[in-house]
XYZ file of C-alpha atoms in Angstrom:
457
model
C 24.063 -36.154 114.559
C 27.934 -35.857 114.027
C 29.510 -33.538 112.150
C 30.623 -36.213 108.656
C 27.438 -37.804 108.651
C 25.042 -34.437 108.391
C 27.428 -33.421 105.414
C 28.002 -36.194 103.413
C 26.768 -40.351 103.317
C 29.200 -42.634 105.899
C 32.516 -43.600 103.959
C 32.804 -47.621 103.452
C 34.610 -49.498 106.160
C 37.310 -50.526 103.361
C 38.185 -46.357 102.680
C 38.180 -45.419 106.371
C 40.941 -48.067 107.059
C 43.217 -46.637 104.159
C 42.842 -43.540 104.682
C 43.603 -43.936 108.561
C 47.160 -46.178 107.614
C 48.408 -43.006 105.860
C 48.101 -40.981 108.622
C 49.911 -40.584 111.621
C 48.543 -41.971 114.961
C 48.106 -38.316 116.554
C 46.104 -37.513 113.428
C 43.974 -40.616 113.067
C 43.055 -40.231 116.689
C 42.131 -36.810 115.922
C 39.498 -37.517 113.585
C 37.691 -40.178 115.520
C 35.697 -37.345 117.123
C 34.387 -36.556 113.978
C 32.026 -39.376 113.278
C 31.133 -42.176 115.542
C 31.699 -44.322 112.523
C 36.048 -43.305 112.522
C 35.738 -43.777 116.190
C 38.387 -46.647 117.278
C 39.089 -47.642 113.830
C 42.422 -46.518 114.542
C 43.299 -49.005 116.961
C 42.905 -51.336 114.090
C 46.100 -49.682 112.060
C 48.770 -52.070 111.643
C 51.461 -49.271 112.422
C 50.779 -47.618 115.701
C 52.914 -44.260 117.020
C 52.159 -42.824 120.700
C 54.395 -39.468 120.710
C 54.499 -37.050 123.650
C 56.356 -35.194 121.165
C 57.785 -32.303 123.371
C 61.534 -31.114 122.778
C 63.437 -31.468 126.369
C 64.447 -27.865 126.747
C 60.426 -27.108 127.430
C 59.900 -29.156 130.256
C 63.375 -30.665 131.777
C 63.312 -28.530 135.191
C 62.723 -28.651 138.689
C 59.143 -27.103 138.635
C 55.579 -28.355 138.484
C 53.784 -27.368 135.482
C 50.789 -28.249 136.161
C 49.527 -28.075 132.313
C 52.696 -30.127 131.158
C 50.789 -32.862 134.073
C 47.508 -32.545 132.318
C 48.928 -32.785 128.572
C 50.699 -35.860 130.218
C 47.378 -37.214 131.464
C 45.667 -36.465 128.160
C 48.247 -38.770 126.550
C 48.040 -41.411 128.955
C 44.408 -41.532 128.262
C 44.590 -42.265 124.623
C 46.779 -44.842 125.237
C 44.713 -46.796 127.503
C 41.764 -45.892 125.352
C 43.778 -48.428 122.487
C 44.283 -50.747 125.192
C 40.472 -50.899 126.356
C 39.595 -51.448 121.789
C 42.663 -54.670 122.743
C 40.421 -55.895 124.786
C 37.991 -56.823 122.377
C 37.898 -60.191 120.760
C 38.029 -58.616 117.130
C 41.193 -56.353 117.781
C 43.355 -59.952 119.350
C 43.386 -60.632 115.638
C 44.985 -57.928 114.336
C 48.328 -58.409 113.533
C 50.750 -54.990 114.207
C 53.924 -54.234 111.237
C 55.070 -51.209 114.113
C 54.613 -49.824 117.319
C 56.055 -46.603 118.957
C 55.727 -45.210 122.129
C 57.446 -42.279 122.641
C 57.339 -40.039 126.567
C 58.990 -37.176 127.272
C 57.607 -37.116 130.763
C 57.346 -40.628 132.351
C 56.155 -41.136 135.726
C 56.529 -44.561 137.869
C 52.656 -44.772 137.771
C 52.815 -45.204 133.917
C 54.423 -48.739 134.801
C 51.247 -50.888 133.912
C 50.035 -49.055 131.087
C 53.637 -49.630 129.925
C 53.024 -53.502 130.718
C 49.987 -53.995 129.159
C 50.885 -52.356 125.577
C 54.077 -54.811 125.703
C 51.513 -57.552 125.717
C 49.126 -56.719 123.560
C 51.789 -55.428 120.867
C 53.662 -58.872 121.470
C 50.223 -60.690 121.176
C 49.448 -59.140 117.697
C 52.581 -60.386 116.454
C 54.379 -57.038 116.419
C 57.933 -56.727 114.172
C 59.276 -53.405 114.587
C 59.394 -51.965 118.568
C 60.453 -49.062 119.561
C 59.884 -47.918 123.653
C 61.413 -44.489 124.699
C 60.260 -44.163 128.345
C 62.127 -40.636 129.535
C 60.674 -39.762 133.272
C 60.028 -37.026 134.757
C 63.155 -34.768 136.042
C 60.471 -34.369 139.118
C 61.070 -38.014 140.028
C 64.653 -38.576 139.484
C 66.305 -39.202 142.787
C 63.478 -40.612 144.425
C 65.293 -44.103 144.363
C 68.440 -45.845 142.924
C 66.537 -47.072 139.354
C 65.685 -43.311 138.475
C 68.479 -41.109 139.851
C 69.886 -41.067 136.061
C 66.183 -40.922 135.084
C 65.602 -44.759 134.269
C 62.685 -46.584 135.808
C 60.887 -48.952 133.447
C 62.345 -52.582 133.746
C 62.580 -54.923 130.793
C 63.248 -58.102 132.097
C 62.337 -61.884 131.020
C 59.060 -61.809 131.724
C 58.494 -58.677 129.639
C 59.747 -60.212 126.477
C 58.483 -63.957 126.950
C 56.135 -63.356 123.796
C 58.462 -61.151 121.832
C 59.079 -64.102 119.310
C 58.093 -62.136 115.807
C 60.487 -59.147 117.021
C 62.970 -58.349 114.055
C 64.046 -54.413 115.444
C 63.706 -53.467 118.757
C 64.951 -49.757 119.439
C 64.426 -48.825 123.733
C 65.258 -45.572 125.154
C 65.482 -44.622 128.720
C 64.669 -47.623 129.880
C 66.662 -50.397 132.535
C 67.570 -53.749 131.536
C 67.876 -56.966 133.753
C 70.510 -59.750 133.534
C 68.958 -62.391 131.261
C 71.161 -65.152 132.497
C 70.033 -68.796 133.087
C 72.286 -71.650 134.242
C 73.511 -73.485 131.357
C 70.566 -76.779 132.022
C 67.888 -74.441 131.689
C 69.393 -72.394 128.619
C 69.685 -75.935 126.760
C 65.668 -76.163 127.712
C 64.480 -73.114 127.254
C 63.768 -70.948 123.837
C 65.059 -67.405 123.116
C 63.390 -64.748 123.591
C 64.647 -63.279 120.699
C 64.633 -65.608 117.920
C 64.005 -63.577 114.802
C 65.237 -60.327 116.001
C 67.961 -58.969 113.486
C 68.311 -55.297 114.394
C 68.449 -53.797 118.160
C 69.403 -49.750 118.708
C 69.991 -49.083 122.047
C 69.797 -45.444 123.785
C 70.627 -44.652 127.083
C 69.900 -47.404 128.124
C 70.964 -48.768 131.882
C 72.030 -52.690 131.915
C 72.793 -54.739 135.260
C 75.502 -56.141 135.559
C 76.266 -58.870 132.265
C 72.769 -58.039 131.239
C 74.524 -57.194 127.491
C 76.098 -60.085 127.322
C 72.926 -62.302 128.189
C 70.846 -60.038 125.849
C 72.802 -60.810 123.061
C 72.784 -64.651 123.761
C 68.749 -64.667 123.697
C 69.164 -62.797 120.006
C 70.621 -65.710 117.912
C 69.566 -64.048 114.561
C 71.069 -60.535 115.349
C 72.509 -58.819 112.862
C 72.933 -55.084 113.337
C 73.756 -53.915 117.027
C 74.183 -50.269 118.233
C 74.314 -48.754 121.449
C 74.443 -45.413 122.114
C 75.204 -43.486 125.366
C 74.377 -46.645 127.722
C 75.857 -47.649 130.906
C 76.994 -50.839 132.357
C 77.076 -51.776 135.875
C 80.372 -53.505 135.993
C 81.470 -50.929 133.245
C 81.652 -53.890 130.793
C 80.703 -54.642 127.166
C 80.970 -57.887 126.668
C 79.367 -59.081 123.104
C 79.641 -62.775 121.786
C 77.780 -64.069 118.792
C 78.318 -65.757 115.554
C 75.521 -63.517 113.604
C 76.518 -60.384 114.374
C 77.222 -58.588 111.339
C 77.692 -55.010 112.322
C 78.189 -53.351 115.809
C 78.321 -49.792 116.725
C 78.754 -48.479 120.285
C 78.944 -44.601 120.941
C 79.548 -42.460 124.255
C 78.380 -45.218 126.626
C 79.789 -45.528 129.685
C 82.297 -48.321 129.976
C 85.698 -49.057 131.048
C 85.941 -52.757 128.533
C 84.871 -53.387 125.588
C 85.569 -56.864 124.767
C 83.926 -59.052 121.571
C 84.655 -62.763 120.747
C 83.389 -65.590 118.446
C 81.878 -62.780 116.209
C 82.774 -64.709 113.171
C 80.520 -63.212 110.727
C 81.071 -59.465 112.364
C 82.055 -57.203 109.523
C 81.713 -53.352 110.633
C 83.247 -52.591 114.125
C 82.777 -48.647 114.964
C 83.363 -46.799 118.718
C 83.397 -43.160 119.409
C 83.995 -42.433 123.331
C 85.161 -39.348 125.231
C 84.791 -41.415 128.003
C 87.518 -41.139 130.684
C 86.603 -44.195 131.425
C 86.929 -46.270 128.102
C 90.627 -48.150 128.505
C 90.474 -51.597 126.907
C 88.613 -53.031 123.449
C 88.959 -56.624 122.620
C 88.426 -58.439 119.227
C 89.100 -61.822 119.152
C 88.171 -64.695 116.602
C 86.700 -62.185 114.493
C 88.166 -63.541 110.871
C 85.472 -61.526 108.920
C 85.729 -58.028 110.290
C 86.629 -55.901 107.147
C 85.683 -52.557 108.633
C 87.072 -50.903 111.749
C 86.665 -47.004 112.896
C 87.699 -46.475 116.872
C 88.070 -43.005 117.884
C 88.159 -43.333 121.391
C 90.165 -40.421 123.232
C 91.829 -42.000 126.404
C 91.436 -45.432 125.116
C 94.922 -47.443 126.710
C 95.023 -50.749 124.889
C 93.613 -52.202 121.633
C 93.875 -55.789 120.634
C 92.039 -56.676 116.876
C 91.879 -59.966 114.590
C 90.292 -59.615 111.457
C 89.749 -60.163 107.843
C 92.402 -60.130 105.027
C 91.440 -57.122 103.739
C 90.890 -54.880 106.967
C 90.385 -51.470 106.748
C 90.144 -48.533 109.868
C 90.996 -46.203 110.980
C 92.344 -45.521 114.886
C 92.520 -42.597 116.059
C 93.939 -42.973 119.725
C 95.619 -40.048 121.191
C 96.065 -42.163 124.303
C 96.932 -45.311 123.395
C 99.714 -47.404 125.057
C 99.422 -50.714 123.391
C 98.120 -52.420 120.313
C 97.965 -55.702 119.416
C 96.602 -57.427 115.858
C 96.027 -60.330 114.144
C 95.573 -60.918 110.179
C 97.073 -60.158 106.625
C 99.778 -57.522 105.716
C 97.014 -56.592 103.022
C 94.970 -54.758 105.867
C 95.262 -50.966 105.313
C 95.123 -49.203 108.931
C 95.756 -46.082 109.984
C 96.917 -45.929 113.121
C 97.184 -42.403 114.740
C 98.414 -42.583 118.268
C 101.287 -40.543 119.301
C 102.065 -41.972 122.875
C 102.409 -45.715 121.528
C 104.847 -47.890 123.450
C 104.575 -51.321 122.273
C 102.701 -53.042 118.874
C 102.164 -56.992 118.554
C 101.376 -57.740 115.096
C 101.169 -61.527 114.216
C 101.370 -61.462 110.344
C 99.503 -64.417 108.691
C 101.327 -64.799 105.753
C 101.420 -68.450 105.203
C 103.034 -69.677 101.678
C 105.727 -68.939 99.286
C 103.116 -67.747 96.484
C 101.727 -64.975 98.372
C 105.350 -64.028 99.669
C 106.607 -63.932 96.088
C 103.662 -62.402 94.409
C 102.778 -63.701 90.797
C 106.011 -64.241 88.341
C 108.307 -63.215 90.889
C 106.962 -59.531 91.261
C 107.714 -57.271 94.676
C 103.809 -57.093 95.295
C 104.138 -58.433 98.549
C 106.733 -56.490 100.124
C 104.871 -53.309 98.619
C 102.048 -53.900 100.698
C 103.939 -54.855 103.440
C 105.897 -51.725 103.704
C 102.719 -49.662 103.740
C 101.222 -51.662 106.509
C 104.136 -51.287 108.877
C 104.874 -47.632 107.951
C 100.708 -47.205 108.599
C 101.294 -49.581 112.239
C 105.222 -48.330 113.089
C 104.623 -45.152 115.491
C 105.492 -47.559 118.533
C 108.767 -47.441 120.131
C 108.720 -51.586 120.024
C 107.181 -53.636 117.804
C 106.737 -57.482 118.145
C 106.240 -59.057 114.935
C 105.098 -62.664 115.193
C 105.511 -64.498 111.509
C 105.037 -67.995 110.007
C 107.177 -67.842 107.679
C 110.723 -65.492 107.946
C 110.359 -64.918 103.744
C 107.632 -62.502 104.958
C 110.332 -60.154 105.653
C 112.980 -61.103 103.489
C 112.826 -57.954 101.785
C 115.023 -58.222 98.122
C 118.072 -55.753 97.690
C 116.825 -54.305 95.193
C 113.426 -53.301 96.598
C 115.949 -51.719 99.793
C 116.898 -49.813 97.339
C 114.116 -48.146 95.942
C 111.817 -47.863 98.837
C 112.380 -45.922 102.147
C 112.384 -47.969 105.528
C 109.235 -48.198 106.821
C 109.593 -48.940 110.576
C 112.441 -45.625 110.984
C 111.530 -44.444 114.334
C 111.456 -47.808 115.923
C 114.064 -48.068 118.483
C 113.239 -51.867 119.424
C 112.664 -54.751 117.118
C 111.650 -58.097 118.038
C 110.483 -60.738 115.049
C 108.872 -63.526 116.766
C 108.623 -67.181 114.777
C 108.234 -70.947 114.710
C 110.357 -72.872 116.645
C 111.250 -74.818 113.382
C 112.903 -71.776 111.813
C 115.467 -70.914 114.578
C 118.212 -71.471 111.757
C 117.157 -68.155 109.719
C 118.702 -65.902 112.108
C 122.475 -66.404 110.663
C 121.373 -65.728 107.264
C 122.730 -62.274 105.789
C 120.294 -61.336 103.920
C 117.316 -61.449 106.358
C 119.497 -59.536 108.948
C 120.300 -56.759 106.362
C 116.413 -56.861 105.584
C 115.579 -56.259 109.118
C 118.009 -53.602 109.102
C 116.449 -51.980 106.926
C 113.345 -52.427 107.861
C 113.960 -50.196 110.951
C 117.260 -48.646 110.738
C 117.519 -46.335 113.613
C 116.840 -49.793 116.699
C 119.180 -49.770 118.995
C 118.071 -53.277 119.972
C 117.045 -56.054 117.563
C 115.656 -59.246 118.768
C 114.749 -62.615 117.658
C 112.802 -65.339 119.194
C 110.325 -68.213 119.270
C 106.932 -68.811 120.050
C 103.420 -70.024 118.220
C 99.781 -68.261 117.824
C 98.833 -69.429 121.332
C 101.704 -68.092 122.760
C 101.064 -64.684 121.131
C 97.185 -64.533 122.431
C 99.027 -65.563 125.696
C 101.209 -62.374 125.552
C 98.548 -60.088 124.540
C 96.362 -61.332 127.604
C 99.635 -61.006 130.184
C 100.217 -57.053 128.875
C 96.756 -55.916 129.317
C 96.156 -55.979 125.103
């Protein structure tokens, strides 16, 4: 007789279940052993967490322990004792809210255990994943996957079912290039469709396997990755749901995101010697920007009205943006050469400001003071009363572009004329009193993405 049932009468099915979705997995399996009636009723739980649950620093070294290899074994075992309850016709219908699998030593033979859980988690309609697969230090080396300690694959084939996915966090794991030829992508559904959140953690992508990724994710919201590496050393991120995207300490040499229309939160933090170009193009809605990137060479942004960052770019060479004078940015880089702003300031109204008022020029003072650490700056405008900056306002505000030895205002063809009138050459004067060379020309918005492409921004 078991230890519950010679104390006290059998708790009803109902209770058991309860009782078991408060407590952790470790814990529910736990008390299975005492009473044949608890016994696989966790495998029924609709949130499921495997954790090795060792801290690195005990076992990351060269030796064989051989009890760290049984406590391994142990774990293996209860997982495949779940996947042996899957197996039963009852368990196919239980649906799953979360799953977590969690190793701190990961061995190639762990492969198909990995496989099956995928498909049994992505059978019971599984919404939250999360997959943290770190092998053995005693394997790494043994072959080009795991020399940086990845091993497990996640390819196509592993996420054919994954269609009730909304977050998907992976650790320590490899993932394949996606890609299909553009006939078969019209044919063929996502993989991805309802996913909205995906954390990434040293992870290790072929080459254009985030880019792919991303395309079989058409609800994705929320992106981060964190300390992953890139083949080609490339980040390239395109989609029109994106909302917020955060990469950190990953090993790449381009960042580059377009058609992110709805992206509103932009953040990268890199040490990286590697890290020398970040792209944002076509995104009208980004409001938020933080890069603090520390050899980072060339930065190109477009973004909302209203942007706000911060850069923080002791290396930067060039910088190039796109938007409204109302953007508040802080630019800190010392060794700037060259900015490309391309002001969209459009009509009279927002030139003037309401009943004539210098609100307008206020705002644009700040933002060039905030962009003018450059020794040339290329200001592309639409309209030349952008910078037709009234006496008066000379007067009382300090010039906000002093250090700026070479200006160059850049507009439409159609307003060649401007450039004998007085007043907009004393305004420019002011506006960075210590050039040595002022400039005017003509060219369009094209012609400006053209330049920014042809200098590396």
């Amino acid at each position: 007789m078991d230890v519950v049932s010679s104390i006290r009468p059998p708790l009803p099915d109902l209770v058991i279940h309860q009782i078991l979705q408060i407590l952790p997995t470790k814990a529910d399996v736990r008390m299975s052993f005492l009473s044949k009636q608890w016994d696989g009723v966790w495998c029924s739980t609709p949130v499921l967490d495997f954790d090795e649950g060792d801290d690195p620093g005990k076992y990351d070294n060269d030796h064989i322990d051989l009890n760290k290899i049984l406590e391994h074994r142990k774990f293996i075992n209860v997982v495949e004792k779940w996947l042996e309850f899957c197996e039963q016709e009852q368990q196919k219908q239980v649906f799953l809210n979360k799953f977590r699998l969690r190793m701190m030593r990961y061995v190639p033979g762990d492969y198909g255990s990995i496989d099956k859980c995928l498909s049994y988690v992505f059978e019971r309609n599984v919404k939250e994943l999360d997959i943290s697969l770190r092998i053995s230090r005693l394997f790494w080396g043994f072959s080009w996957q795991i020399q940086f300690g990845f091993d497990y694959c996640i390819s196509r084939t592993t996420l054919a079912n994954a269609k009730t996915l909304t977050v998907l966090k992976l650790e320590y794991v490899r993932i394949k290039n996606h890609r299909l030829t553009k006939k078969k992508r019209r044919k063929t559904p996502r993989l991805l469709p309802n996913l909205k959140t995906m954390y990434l953690k040293n992870v290790h992508f072929d080459e254009l396997a985030p880019f792919y990724l991303i395309l079989e994710c058409p609800s994705i919201q929320d992106l981060s990755l964190t300390s992953c590496h890139c083949e080609n050393s490339e980040f390239d991120v395109s989609s029109s749901s994106l909302k917020s995207l955060e990469i950190e300490h990953c090993d790449s040499r381009i960042i580059y995101v377009d058609e992110a229309k709805n992206l509103e939160s932009f953040t990268v933090s890199s040490n990286s010697s590697l890290l020398e170009k970040i792209t944002l193009i076509e995104c009208s809605n980004l409001k938020y920007i933080n890069v603090h990137a520390e050899h980072l060479k060339r930065l190109t942004v477009s973004g909302h009205d209203c942007l706000k960052g911060t850069i923080n770019t002791p290396n930067l060479v060039t910088f190039g943006f796109e938007g409204f004078s109302k953007s508040k940015i802080l630019v800190k880089a010392p060794n700037l050469k060259v900015t490309r702003v391309f002001l969209s300031e459009l009509r009279d109204r927002d030139v003037l400001g309401f009943n004539g008022s210098f609100r307008h020029f206020s705002t644009l003072r700040d933002f060039l003071e905030n962009i003018g650490f450059s020794k040339r700056i290329v200001l592309y405008v639409r309209n030349y009363k952008a910078l037709l900056f009234p006496e008066d306002f000379r007067k009382n505000f300090s010039s906000p572009l002093y250090g700026v030895k070479h200006l160059v205002v850049v507009m439409p063809n159609s307003q060649k004329e401007v450039s004998d009138i007085p007043e907009f050459r004393h305004a420019l004067g002011w506006m960075a009193p210590s050039t040595n060379q002022l400039s005017l020309g003509e060219e369009n918005h094209q012609q400006f993405l053209a330049h920014c492409s042809l200098v590396g921004l």
